[in-house]
Coordinates of C-alpha atoms in Angstrom, one line a residue:
Chain A
M273 CA -34.1 -21.6 46.5
S274 CA -33.2 -21.7 42.9
G275 CA -31.2 -19.6 40.4
T276 CA -27.7 -18.3 40.8
P277 CA -27.6 -15.5 43.4
R278 CA -26.9 -12.0 42.1
P279 CA -24.4 -10.6 41.7
R280 CA -22.4 -13.2 39.8
Y281 CA -19.1 -14.3 41.2
V282 CA -16.0 -14.7 39.1
S283 CA -12.9 -16.4 40.6
V284 CA -9.7 -15.1 39.2
I285 CA -6.9 -17.6 39.8
G286 CA -3.2 -17.5 39.1
P287 CA 0.2 -17.6 40.6
G288 CA 1.2 -15.6 43.7
D289 CA 4.3 -14.2 42.0
A290 CA 3.1 -12.7 38.8
D291 CA 5.4 -10.8 36.4
D292 CA 4.3 -7.3 35.4
E293 CA 2.5 -8.4 32.3
T294 CA 0.5 -11.1 34.1
Y295 CA -0.2 -8.7 36.9
G296 CA -1.6 -6.1 34.4
L297 CA -3.8 -8.7 32.7
A298 CA -5.3 -9.8 36.1
H299 CA -5.8 -6.2 37.1
E300 CA -7.8 -5.6 34.0
V301 CA -9.8 -8.8 34.4
G302 CA -10.7 -7.7 37.9
R303 CA -11.6 -4.2 36.7
L304 CA -13.9 -5.5 34.0
V305 CA -15.6 -8.0 36.3
A306 CA -16.4 -5.1 38.6
V307 CA -17.6 -2.8 35.9
R308 CA -19.9 -5.6 34.8
G309 CA -21.3 -5.8 38.3
G310 CA -19.7 -9.0 39.2
V311 CA -17.8 -9.9 42.4
V312 CA -14.2 -11.0 42.2
V313 CA -13.2 -14.0 44.2
C314 CA -9.6 -14.9 44.7
G315 CA -7.1 -16.7 46.9
G316 CA -6.4 -13.5 48.9
L317 CA -2.6 -13.4 48.6
A318 CA -0.2 -11.7 46.2
G319 CA 0.5 -11.8 42.4
V320 CA -2.6 -12.5 40.3
M321 CA -4.8 -12.7 43.4
E322 CA -3.8 -9.2 44.4
A323 CA -4.0 -7.8 40.9
A324 CA -7.5 -9.0 40.4
A325 CA -8.7 -7.7 43.8
R326 CA -7.0 -4.4 43.1
G327 CA -8.6 -4.0 39.7
A328 CA -12.0 -4.7 41.1
T329 CA -11.9 -2.5 44.2
E330 CA -10.1 0.4 42.5
A331 CA -13.1 0.3 40.1
G332 CA -15.5 0.5 43.0
G333 CA -16.3 -3.2 42.9
V334 CA -16.1 -5.9 45.5
A335 CA -13.3 -8.5 46.0
V336 CA -13.6 -11.5 48.3
G337 CA -10.4 -13.3 49.3
I338 CA -10.4 -16.9 50.5
L339 CA -7.2 -17.6 52.4
P340 CA -5.4 -20.8 53.2
D341 CA -4.2 -19.7 56.6
E342 CA -6.0 -19.6 60.0
D343 CA -5.4 -15.9 60.1
R344 CA -7.2 -13.2 58.2
R345 CA -4.4 -10.7 58.6
R346 CA -1.9 -12.2 56.1
V347 CA -3.7 -10.9 53.1
N348 CA -3.3 -8.4 50.2
P349 CA -4.7 -4.9 51.0
F350 CA -7.2 -4.7 48.1
L351 CA -9.9 -7.1 49.5
T352 CA -13.4 -6.0 50.4
H353 CA -13.8 -9.1 52.6
S354 CA -11.6 -11.9 53.5
V355 CA -12.3 -15.4 54.8
A356 CA -9.6 -17.5 56.6
T357 CA -10.2 -21.1 56.0
G358 CA -7.3 -22.8 57.9
I359 CA -7.3 -25.7 55.5
G360 CA -4.1 -24.9 53.5
Q361 CA -4.1 -25.7 49.8
A362 CA -7.6 -27.3 50.2
R363 CA -8.9 -23.7 50.2
N364 CA -8.5 -23.9 46.4
L365 CA -11.7 -25.9 46.4
A366 CA -13.5 -23.1 48.1
V367 CA -12.1 -20.6 45.6
V368 CA -13.7 -22.4 42.7
C369 CA -16.8 -23.6 44.4
S370 CA -17.7 -20.0 45.3
A371 CA -17.5 -18.9 41.6
D372 CA -20.1 -19.0 38.8
A373 CA -17.1 -18.9 36.4
V374 CA -13.4 -19.1 36.7
I375 CA -10.7 -17.1 34.9
A376 CA -7.2 -18.4 35.0
V377 CA -4.5 -15.8 34.4
G378 CA -1.0 -17.3 34.1
G379 CA 0.2 -20.7 35.3
G380 CA 1.4 -22.3 38.4
Y381 CA 0.7 -25.6 40.1
G382 CA -1.9 -24.2 42.5
T383 CA -3.7 -22.7 39.5
L384 CA -3.6 -26.1 37.7
S385 CA -5.2 -27.7 40.8
E386 CA -7.9 -25.0 40.8
I387 CA -8.7 -25.6 37.1
G388 CA -9.0 -29.3 37.8
L389 CA -11.3 -28.7 40.8
A390 CA -13.4 -26.2 38.9
L391 CA -14.0 -28.6 36.1
K392 CA -14.7 -31.4 38.6
V393 CA -17.5 -29.4 40.3
G394 CA -18.8 -28.1 37.0
R395 CA -17.6 -24.5 36.8
P396 CA -16.7 -23.1 33.4
V397 CA -13.0 -22.2 33.1
V398 CA -11.5 -19.5 30.8
A399 CA -7.7 -19.3 30.4
L400 CA -5.8 -16.1 29.7
R401 CA -2.3 -17.3 29.2
G402 CA -1.1 -20.3 31.2
W403 CA -2.1 -23.9 31.1
D404 CA -3.1 -25.3 27.7
L405 CA -5.6 -28.0 28.5
G406 CA -7.2 -28.4 25.0
E407 CA -10.9 -28.5 24.7
H408 CA -11.5 -28.6 28.5
V409 CA -10.8 -24.9 29.0
A410 CA -11.9 -21.9 26.8
V411 CA -8.9 -19.8 25.8
A412 CA -9.2 -16.0 25.7
A413 CA -6.9 -13.6 23.9
S414 CA -7.6 -10.6 26.1
P415 CA -9.1 -9.6 29.4
E416 CA -12.2 -8.4 27.6
E417 CA -12.7 -11.7 25.9
A418 CA -12.0 -13.6 29.1
V419 CA -14.7 -11.6 31.0
E420 CA -17.1 -11.9 28.2
R421 CA -16.7 -15.6 28.1
A422 CA -17.2 -15.8 31.9
L423 CA -20.1 -13.4 32.2
G424 CA -21.6 -13.5 28.7
R425 CA -21.9 -10.6 26.3
P426 CA -22.9 -7.3 27.9
G427 CA -26.7 -6.8 27.5
A428 CA -27.1 -10.4 26.2
Chain B
M267 CA 1.0 -6.7 57.6
S268 CA 0.1 -6.4 61.2
G269 CA -3.0 -5.5 63.2
T270 CA -6.5 -6.9 62.7
P271 CA -8.1 -5.6 59.5
R272 CA -11.0 -3.2 59.9
P273 CA -13.9 -3.8 60.1
R274 CA -13.9 -6.5 62.8
Y275 CA -15.5 -9.8 62.0
V276 CA -17.8 -11.5 64.5
S277 CA -18.9 -15.1 63.8
V278 CA -22.3 -15.9 65.1
I279 CA -22.7 -19.7 65.5
G280 CA -25.6 -21.8 66.5
P281 CA -28.0 -24.5 65.4
G282 CA -29.7 -24.5 62.0
D283 CA -33.1 -25.1 63.6
A284 CA -33.5 -22.4 66.2
D285 CA -36.7 -21.9 68.2
D286 CA -38.3 -18.4 68.2
E287 CA -36.5 -17.2 71.3
T288 CA -33.1 -18.3 70.0
Y289 CA -33.8 -16.9 66.6
G290 CA -34.7 -13.6 68.2
L291 CA -31.5 -13.5 70.3
A292 CA -29.4 -14.2 67.2
H293 CA -31.2 -11.6 65.2
E294 CA -30.5 -9.0 67.9
V295 CA -26.8 -10.1 68.1
G296 CA -26.5 -9.7 64.3
R297 CA -28.1 -6.3 64.5
L298 CA -25.9 -5.0 67.3
V299 CA -22.7 -6.2 65.5
A300 CA -23.8 -4.3 62.4
V301 CA -24.7 -1.2 64.4
R302 CA -21.2 -1.3 65.9
G303 CA -19.7 -1.5 62.4
G304 CA -18.7 -5.1 62.6
V305 CA -19.2 -7.8 59.9
V306 CA -21.3 -10.8 60.8
V307 CA -19.8 -14.1 59.7
C308 CA -22.0 -17.3 59.8
G309 CA -22.4 -20.7 58.4
G310 CA -24.9 -19.4 55.8
L311 CA -27.8 -21.8 56.4
A312 CA -31.0 -21.5 58.5
G313 CA -31.8 -21.0 62.2
V314 CA -29.2 -19.0 64.1
M315 CA -27.1 -18.5 61.0
E316 CA -30.1 -16.9 59.1
A317 CA -31.2 -14.8 62.1
A318 CA -27.8 -13.3 62.6
A319 CA -27.3 -12.5 58.9
R320 CA -30.8 -11.1 58.8
G321 CA -30.3 -8.9 61.9
A322 CA -27.1 -7.5 60.4
T323 CA -28.3 -6.8 56.9
E324 CA -31.7 -5.4 57.9
A325 CA -29.7 -2.9 60.0
G326 CA -27.7 -2.0 56.9
G327 CA -24.7 -4.0 57.8
V328 CA -22.8 -6.9 56.1
A329 CA -23.2 -10.6 56.6
V330 CA -20.8 -13.2 55.1
G331 CA -22.0 -16.8 54.9
I332 CA -19.5 -19.7 54.7
L333 CA -21.2 -22.8 53.3
P334 CA -20.4 -26.5 53.7
D335 CA -21.7 -27.3 50.2
E336 CA -20.1 -26.9 46.8
D337 CA -23.0 -24.7 45.7
R338 CA -23.5 -21.1 46.7
R339 CA -27.2 -21.3 45.9
R340 CA -28.4 -23.3 48.9
V341 CA -28.2 -20.4 51.3
N342 CA -30.3 -18.1 53.5
P343 CA -31.5 -15.0 51.7
F344 CA -30.0 -12.5 54.1
L345 CA -26.3 -12.7 53.2
T346 CA -24.4 -9.9 51.6
H347 CA -21.8 -12.4 50.3
S348 CA -21.5 -16.2 50.4
V349 CA -18.6 -18.5 50.0
A350 CA -19.1 -22.2 49.1
T351 CA -16.3 -24.3 50.5
G352 CA -17.3 -27.8 49.4
I353 CA -15.6 -29.3 52.6
G354 CA -18.7 -30.2 54.6
Q355 CA -18.5 -29.9 58.3
A356 CA -14.9 -28.9 58.0
R357 CA -16.2 -25.5 57.0
N358 CA -16.8 -24.9 60.7
L359 CA -13.0 -24.2 60.9
A360 CA -13.3 -21.4 58.3
V361 CA -16.3 -19.9 60.2
V362 CA -14.2 -19.4 63.3
C363 CA -10.9 -18.7 61.7
S364 CA -12.5 -15.8 59.8
A365 CA -13.6 -14.2 63.1
D366 CA -12.0 -11.8 65.5
A367 CA -14.5 -13.1 68.1
V368 CA -17.2 -15.7 68.2
I369 CA -20.6 -15.5 69.7
A370 CA -22.5 -18.8 70.3
V371 CA -26.3 -18.6 70.5
G372 CA -27.9 -21.8 71.5
G373 CA -26.5 -25.3 71.4
G374 CA -26.1 -28.1 68.9
Y375 CA -23.2 -30.4 68.1
G376 CA -21.9 -28.3 65.2
T377 CA -21.8 -25.4 67.5
L378 CA -19.9 -27.4 70.0
S379 CA -17.3 -28.2 67.4
E380 CA -17.0 -24.6 66.4
I381 CA -16.4 -23.6 70.0
G382 CA -13.6 -26.1 70.3
L383 CA -12.1 -25.1 67.0
A384 CA -12.3 -21.4 67.9
L385 CA -10.6 -22.0 71.2
K386 CA -8.0 -24.1 69.5
V387 CA -7.1 -21.3 67.1
G388 CA -7.2 -18.7 69.8
R389 CA -10.4 -16.9 69.1
P390 CA -12.4 -15.6 72.2
V391 CA -15.8 -17.2 72.5
V392 CA -18.9 -15.7 74.2
A393 CA -21.9 -17.9 74.9
L394 CA -25.5 -16.7 74.9
R395 CA -27.4 -19.7 76.0
G396 CA -26.2 -23.1 75.0
W397 CA -23.1 -25.0 76.0
D398 CA -21.8 -24.5 79.5
L399 CA -18.0 -25.0 79.2
G400 CA -16.9 -23.4 82.5
E401 CA -14.1 -20.9 82.4
H402 CA -13.2 -21.6 78.8
V403 CA -16.1 -19.5 77.4
A404 CA -17.4 -16.1 78.6
V405 CA -21.2 -16.2 79.3
A406 CA -23.4 -13.3 78.4
A407 CA -26.9 -12.7 79.7
S408 CA -28.1 -10.7 76.8
P409 CA -27.3 -9.8 73.1
E410 CA -26.0 -6.5 74.3
E411 CA -23.6 -8.1 76.7
A412 CA -22.5 -10.7 74.2
V413 CA -21.6 -8.1 71.6
E414 CA -19.9 -5.9 74.2
R415 CA -17.8 -8.8 75.3
A416 CA -16.9 -9.6 71.6
L417 CA -16.2 -6.1 70.4
G418 CA -15.4 -4.3 73.6
R419 CA -17.3 -1.4 75.2
P420 CA -18.5 1.2 72.6
G421 CA -16.1 4.1 72.5
A422 CA -13.6 2.2 74.6
Chain C
M297 CA -22.1 -52.1 50.2
S298 CA -23.7 -52.3 53.6
G299 CA -22.6 -53.0 57.1
T300 CA -19.6 -51.6 59.0
P301 CA -16.4 -52.9 57.5
R302 CA -14.4 -55.2 59.7
P303 CA -12.3 -54.6 61.7
R304 CA -13.9 -51.9 63.7
Y305 CA -12.1 -48.5 64.0
V306 CA -11.9 -46.7 67.3
S307 CA -10.6 -43.1 67.3
V308 CA -8.7 -42.2 70.4
I309 CA -8.7 -38.5 70.8
G310 CA -7.0 -36.3 73.4
P311 CA -4.4 -33.6 73.9
G312 CA -0.9 -33.6 72.4
D313 CA 0.8 -32.9 75.7
A314 CA -0.6 -35.6 78.1
D315 CA 0.6 -36.0 81.7
D316 CA 1.8 -39.4 82.8
E317 CA -1.5 -40.6 84.1
T318 CA -3.4 -39.5 80.9
Y319 CA -0.7 -41.1 78.8
G320 CA -1.1 -44.3 80.7
L321 CA -4.8 -44.4 80.3
A322 CA -4.6 -43.7 76.6
H323 CA -1.9 -46.4 76.2
E324 CA -4.2 -48.9 77.9
V325 CA -7.2 -47.9 75.7
G326 CA -5.1 -48.5 72.6
R327 CA -3.9 -51.8 73.9
L328 CA -7.4 -53.0 74.7
V329 CA -8.8 -51.9 71.3
A330 CA -6.0 -53.9 69.6
V331 CA -6.6 -57.0 71.8
R332 CA -10.3 -56.8 70.8
G333 CA -9.2 -56.8 67.2
G334 CA -10.0 -53.1 66.5
V335 CA -8.0 -50.6 64.7
V336 CA -6.9 -47.5 66.6
V337 CA -7.2 -44.2 64.7
C338 CA -5.6 -41.1 66.1
G339 CA -4.3 -37.6 65.1
G340 CA -0.8 -39.0 64.7
L341 CA 1.1 -36.6 66.9
A342 CA 2.3 -36.7 70.5
G343 CA 0.6 -37.1 73.9
V344 CA -2.7 -39.1 73.9
M345 CA -2.3 -39.7 70.1
E346 CA 1.1 -41.3 70.6
A347 CA 0.0 -43.3 73.7
A348 CA -3.0 -44.9 72.0
A349 CA -1.0 -45.8 68.9
R350 CA 1.8 -47.2 71.1
G351 CA -0.6 -49.3 73.1
A352 CA -2.1 -50.7 70.0
T353 CA 1.0 -51.5 68.1
E354 CA 3.0 -52.8 71.1
A355 CA 0.1 -55.3 71.5
G356 CA 0.5 -56.4 67.9
G357 CA -2.4 -54.3 66.6
V358 CA -2.8 -51.6 64.0
A359 CA -2.7 -47.8 64.5
V360 CA -3.6 -45.3 61.8
G361 CA -2.5 -41.6 62.2
I362 CA -4.3 -38.8 60.4
L363 CA -2.1 -35.8 60.4
P364 CA -2.8 -32.1 60.0
D365 CA 0.3 -31.3 58.0
E366 CA 1.2 -31.8 54.4
D367 CA 4.1 -34.0 55.4
R368 CA 3.9 -37.6 56.6
R369 CA 7.2 -37.4 58.4
R370 CA 6.2 -35.3 61.4
V371 CA 4.6 -38.1 63.2
N372 CA 4.9 -40.3 66.3
P373 CA 6.9 -43.5 65.8
F374 CA 4.1 -45.9 66.8
L375 CA 1.9 -45.7 63.8
T376 CA 1.3 -48.6 61.4
H377 CA 0.1 -46.2 58.7
S378 CA -0.1 -42.4 58.4
V379 CA -2.1 -40.1 56.3
A380 CA -1.1 -36.5 55.7
T381 CA -4.1 -34.4 55.0
G382 CA -2.6 -30.9 54.6
I383 CA -5.9 -29.3 56.0
G384 CA -4.7 -28.3 59.5
Q385 CA -7.2 -28.6 62.3
A386 CA -9.9 -29.6 59.8
R387 CA -8.3 -33.0 59.9
N388 CA -10.2 -33.5 63.2
L389 CA -13.2 -34.2 61.0
A390 CA -11.4 -37.0 59.3
V391 CA -10.2 -38.4 62.6
V392 CA -13.8 -38.8 63.8
C393 CA -15.4 -39.7 60.5
S394 CA -13.0 -42.6 60.1
A395 CA -14.2 -44.1 63.4
D396 CA -17.0 -46.4 64.4
A397 CA -16.7 -45.0 67.9
V398 CA -14.7 -42.4 69.6
I399 CA -12.9 -42.5 73.0
A400 CA -11.8 -39.2 74.4
V401 CA -9.0 -39.4 77.0
G402 CA -8.4 -36.0 78.7
G403 CA -9.3 -32.6 77.6
G404 CA -8.0 -29.9 75.3
Y405 CA -9.7 -27.7 72.8
G406 CA -8.9 -29.8 69.8
T407 CA -10.5 -32.7 71.7
L408 CA -13.6 -30.6 72.3
S409 CA -13.9 -29.9 68.6
E410 CA -13.5 -33.6 67.8
I411 CA -16.3 -34.5 70.3
G412 CA -18.6 -31.9 68.6
L413 CA -17.7 -33.1 65.1
A414 CA -18.2 -36.8 66.2
L415 CA -21.6 -36.1 67.6
K416 CA -22.5 -34.0 64.5
V417 CA -21.7 -36.9 62.2
G418 CA -23.4 -39.5 64.4
R419 CA -20.5 -41.3 66.0
P420 CA -20.9 -42.4 69.7
V421 CA -18.4 -40.8 72.1
V422 CA -17.1 -42.2 75.3
A423 CA -15.2 -39.9 77.7
L424 CA -12.4 -41.1 80.0
R425 CA -11.6 -38.0 82.0
G426 CA -11.8 -34.7 80.3
W427 CA -14.9 -32.7 79.1
D428 CA -18.1 -33.2 81.0
L429 CA -20.8 -32.7 78.4
G430 CA -23.7 -34.2 80.3
E431 CA -26.0 -36.7 78.5
H432 CA -24.3 -36.2 75.1
V433 CA -21.2 -38.3 76.0
A434 CA -21.0 -41.6 77.8
V435 CA -18.6 -41.4 80.7
A436 CA -16.3 -44.3 81.5
A437 CA -14.4 -44.9 84.8
S438 CA -11.6 -47.0 83.3
P439 CA -10.0 -48.0 80.0
E440 CA -11.8 -51.3 80.2
E441 CA -15.1 -49.6 80.5
A442 CA -14.3 -47.1 77.8
V443 CA -13.4 -49.8 75.3
E444 CA -16.4 -52.0 76.3
R445 CA -18.7 -49.0 75.7
A446 CA -17.1 -48.4 72.3
L447 CA -16.9 -51.9 71.0
G448 CA -19.6 -53.7 73.1
R449 CA -19.1 -56.4 75.6
P450 CA -16.6 -59.1 74.5
G451 CA -18.5 -62.0 73.0
A452 CA -21.7 -60.1 73.0
Chain D
M211 CA 12.2 -37.0 63.1
S212 CA 13.8 -37.0 59.7
G213 CA 13.8 -39.2 56.6
T214 CA 10.8 -40.6 54.8
P215 CA 9.1 -43.3 56.9
R216 CA 9.4 -46.8 55.5
P217 CA 7.6 -48.3 53.7
R218 CA 7.2 -45.8 50.9
Y219 CA 3.7 -44.7 49.9
V220 CA 2.7 -44.3 46.2
S221 CA -0.6 -42.6 45.4
V222 CA -2.3 -44.0 42.4
I223 CA -4.7 -41.5 41.0
G224 CA -7.2 -41.7 38.1
P225 CA -10.8 -41.6 37.2
G226 CA -13.6 -43.5 39.0
D227 CA -15.0 -45.0 35.8
A228 CA -12.0 -46.6 34.1
D229 CA -12.3 -48.6 30.9
D230 CA -10.8 -52.1 30.8
E231 CA -7.4 -51.1 29.6
T232 CA -7.0 -48.3 32.1
Y233 CA -8.3 -50.6 34.9
G234 CA -5.7 -53.2 33.8
L235 CA -2.9 -50.7 33.8
A236 CA -3.8 -49.4 37.3
H237 CA -4.1 -53.0 38.6
E238 CA -0.6 -53.7 37.4
V239 CA 0.8 -50.5 38.9
G240 CA -0.8 -51.4 42.2
R241 CA 0.7 -54.9 42.0
L242 CA 4.2 -53.7 41.2
V243 CA 4.1 -51.1 44.0
A244 CA 3.2 -53.9 46.5
V245 CA 5.8 -56.3 45.1
R246 CA 8.4 -53.6 45.7
G247 CA 7.2 -53.2 49.3
G248 CA 5.4 -50.0 48.8
V249 CA 2.0 -49.0 50.2
V250 CA -0.6 -48.0 47.6
V251 CA -2.7 -44.9 48.5
C252 CA -5.8 -44.1 46.6
G253 CA -9.1 -42.2 46.7
G254 CA -10.9 -45.4 47.9
L255 CA -13.7 -45.5 45.3
A256 CA -14.1 -47.3 41.9
G257 CA -12.2 -47.4 38.6
V258 CA -8.5 -46.7 38.8
M259 CA -8.7 -46.4 42.6
E260 CA -10.2 -49.8 42.9
A261 CA -7.9 -51.3 40.4
A262 CA -4.7 -50.1 42.1
A263 CA -5.9 -51.2 45.5
R264 CA -6.9 -54.6 44.1
G265 CA -3.5 -55.1 42.4
A266 CA -1.8 -54.3 45.7
T267 CA -3.8 -56.4 48.0
E268 CA -4.1 -59.4 45.7
A269 CA -0.3 -59.4 45.7
G270 CA -0.2 -59.5 49.4
G271 CA 0.4 -55.8 49.8
V272 CA -1.3 -52.9 51.5
A273 CA -3.8 -50.4 50.1
V274 CA -5.0 -47.3 52.0
G275 CA -8.1 -45.5 50.7
I276 CA -8.8 -41.9 51.5
L277 CA -12.5 -41.1 51.0
P278 CA -14.3 -37.9 50.3
D279 CA -17.4 -38.9 52.3
E280 CA -18.1 -38.9 56.0
D281 CA -18.7 -42.6 55.9
R282 CA -16.1 -45.3 55.7
R283 CA -18.6 -47.8 54.3
R284 CA -18.9 -46.5 50.7
V285 CA -15.7 -47.9 49.5
N286 CA -14.2 -50.4 47.1
P287 CA -13.7 -53.9 48.7
F288 CA -9.9 -54.1 48.1
L289 CA -8.6 -51.7 50.7
T290 CA -6.6 -52.8 53.7
H291 CA -7.5 -49.6 55.5
S292 CA -9.9 -46.7 54.8
V293 CA -10.0 -43.2 56.1
A294 CA -13.2 -41.1 55.7
T295 CA -12.4 -37.4 55.5
G296 CA -15.8 -35.8 55.1
I297 CA -14.3 -33.0 53.1
G298 CA -15.5 -33.9 49.6
Q299 CA -13.1 -33.2 46.8
A300 CA -10.7 -31.5 49.2
R301 CA -9.7 -35.0 50.1
N302 CA -7.6 -35.0 46.9
L303 CA -5.1 -32.9 48.8
A304 CA -4.8 -35.7 51.4
V305 CA -4.4 -38.3 48.7
V306 CA -1.3 -36.6 47.3
C307 CA 0.2 -35.3 50.6
S308 CA 0.2 -38.8 51.9
A309 CA 2.4 -40.0 49.0
D310 CA 6.1 -40.0 48.5
A311 CA 5.3 -40.2 44.7
V312 CA 2.2 -40.1 42.6
I313 CA 1.3 -42.2 39.6
A314 CA -1.6 -40.9 37.4
V315 CA -3.3 -43.5 35.3
G316 CA -5.7 -42.0 32.8
G317 CA -7.4 -38.6 32.9
G318 CA -10.4 -37.0 34.5
Y319 CA -10.8 -33.6 36.2
G320 CA -10.3 -34.9 39.7
T321 CA -7.0 -36.4 38.5
L322 CA -6.0 -33.1 37.0
S323 CA -6.6 -31.4 40.4
E324 CA -4.6 -34.1 42.2
I325 CA -1.6 -33.6 39.8
G326 CA -1.7 -29.8 40.4
L327 CA -1.9 -30.3 44.2
A328 CA 0.9 -32.9 44.1
L329 CA 3.2 -30.6 42.2
K330 CA 2.2 -27.7 44.5
V331 CA 3.2 -29.6 47.6
G332 CA 6.4 -31.0 46.0
R333 CA 5.5 -34.6 45.2
P334 CA 6.9 -36.1 41.9
V335 CA 4.2 -37.1 39.5
V336 CA 4.5 -39.9 36.8
A337 CA 1.8 -40.1 34.2
L338 CA 0.7 -43.3 32.5
R339 CA -1.7 -42.2 29.9
G340 CA -3.9 -39.2 30.6
W341 CA -3.0 -35.6 31.0
D342 CA -0.1 -34.3 28.9
L343 CA 1.4 -31.5 31.0
G344 CA 4.8 -31.2 29.3
E345 CA 7.9 -31.0 31.5
H346 CA 6.0 -30.9 34.7
V347 CA 5.1 -34.6 34.8
A348 CA 7.3 -37.6 33.9
V349 CA 5.6 -39.8 31.3
A350 CA 5.9 -43.6 31.5
A351 CA 5.1 -46.0 28.7
S352 CA 4.3 -48.9 31.0
P353 CA 3.3 -49.8 34.6
E354 CA 6.9 -51.1 35.1
E355 CA 8.4 -47.8 34.0
A356 CA 5.9 -45.8 36.0
V357 CA 6.7 -47.7 39.2
E358 CA 10.4 -47.5 38.5
R359 CA 10.2 -43.7 38.1
A360 CA 8.2 -43.5 41.3
L361 CA 10.2 -45.8 43.5
G362 CA 13.6 -45.8 41.7
R363 CA 15.3 -48.8 40.1
P364 CA 15.0 -52.0 42.1
G365 CA 18.2 -52.4 44.2
A366 CA 19.4 -48.9 43.4

C-alpha cells in the first residue's frame, strides 16, 4: 500500500498537569483537528492529553489514547478508543509514530522525549508554547496556526 | 475510574499467513464481536489479523490495528484505526493489554507469545484451533462459542 | 560484521517463584553455561532468574540481567551487570533477542511468552521441565543435556 | 534491596555519525568513566556510542551496549557486553533507565529523546556540546568536568 491513510492523525503532546491556559489551548487544538476531519492521538492521561481528546470528541471527532500502563481503565474519559501498551514511557514512541504530524502544547520532560522521537522517525513537529528547539520545530502562535501547520491550509 | 470501559475490546490473534479455513474462522469471529457491539483489536497486518478486522468492519463495527512498525501505512485495508508502535514484536504486549479478552485463531509463534503475555497480564484467552495449552486456555469449537466465551452469553 | 560474537549468550528463562528442585536445576544450568565460557542472560529477578545468575557467577562466570522496571536496583544480587528497560513485560523480547540460545527451566506464563518470542525471532529453545510444545522446542532431561543442546557438544 | 549497585553506570549518549572532534570527546568521556571505576552504557552502534565504548574498554573498563535491533551482531566492536532489545527507538528508554547519570556528547534527535526520557525518569543529565536545554541539563566544558558532574568529585 502507499499513501498516508485517511483520515490524517495528529498527535497532541504535552504535560499531564496542564494549567488552565495550556488546557484551553490544547482543547482548541483538539477541536480544530476534529473540525478539519483529523483524528487526535494522545497519551490518554490527564492535562494536555485530556484537553485535546476532549476538544476533539466534544466537536464530534475521534480521539485515540495510547496508554503507558497494562490497563485500559486508567484513562481520561474523553477518548473514542484507547490502547494499553504496557511499555511505560516507551509508549511515547507509539504516540508519535502513529501521527502524520505532532503538535506540542506546553513543556514537560515526556513531551521533550516525544519531540525527539518524532523528529527521529521523521514526523513534523509544531510547538505551541513549551520547548524552544530552534529550527528543528515550527513554532505556532495560536491553535489555528498550529493546526494549519500540521494539516496544511484548509482547502489547499 | 473503575469498571471496564464500554465497549468491550476483544483481541483476535493469529498468524499473518492464514489458510482459507483459518481466514474464514477469523472473519466470522470478527463479525460476531462487532455484532455484539465489541471492538476488534488486532496486530494490523495480514492473515488472521486482516480477516478479523474485515469481519468486524464489513459488519459495521470497529477494528483497531496495533502495528509493529514505525509507519501506519503498512497495514491491512480493513482497520477503522491504526496505531504504529515502532517496537517490533513487543507490540504483541500492547495487542493483549488492550483487550478485555483474547481469541486465538490458529497457531504461529507470535500467537504463542501473545497467549503467554495475555495470561501473564491476566486476560482470559479462548483458542479456536491452534495451540493446545491444556487448562490455561479455554478451547472453543466454533466462532460462536469463542465469542460467547470471550464476551459472555448474549443478554446475560 | 558477521558471525555470532564470542562469548555465546544463553538466556535462562523461568518463573520468578521457583520451588527448590527447579531452583537447583536452573542453578546447575547457569553453572554449566559459565563453565563452558558462555554468558548467562536472564530477567534479573528472583526464582529461576536468580538461580541461573547465581550458578554462573559462583562459578566465576558472567550473568546479565534484563529488568522490566525503570530502576536497576530491584534486582537479584548475583548479576554481573544489569540493564533496566522500563518497558515492563515487553522486556521479555530483549531477554530472548540477546541470546544465541534459550533454555527454559519450569513453566509460568512469562516463560511461555518468552518461548513464543524466541521462536518468532529464530532462537533455538531447549526446555528442561515446563511447557510441552511438541516439536517446536527441544526437550532435555538434565541440565547437562540442556546446555549441550544450547551450546553444542564440548569440543565439537 | 536499597542503594545504587556498584559499580556506577554512566550512559553516554550522542549521534551515530560523530565528527572527529565529537568522537574524541566521547572517547575521553568513556575513558574517564572507566578510570573512575564506572561502567559505560551506550546504544551500541557507531559514532558517539562507539567512541565511548572504545574509550572505556581500551582503558580496561567495561562497556555495555543496548541495541535497537533483534540481533546482537550489528554492533560496534568495543563492547564488553551487548543486549539486543528488538524494540527499535524505544531502546532509548533502556539506555537511560540503566544509568545512574547520563552524559550527552553532541546532538541529534535520538539524543534529544534520550535527554527527555532521562529527565522523565529522574536521571541527571550532563551535556558536553549539543542541545542547549537551559536549567534542565548541566553543561560541562570538558570531558573531565562532564564525568565529575556525573560521578562526583574523585574521592568525595
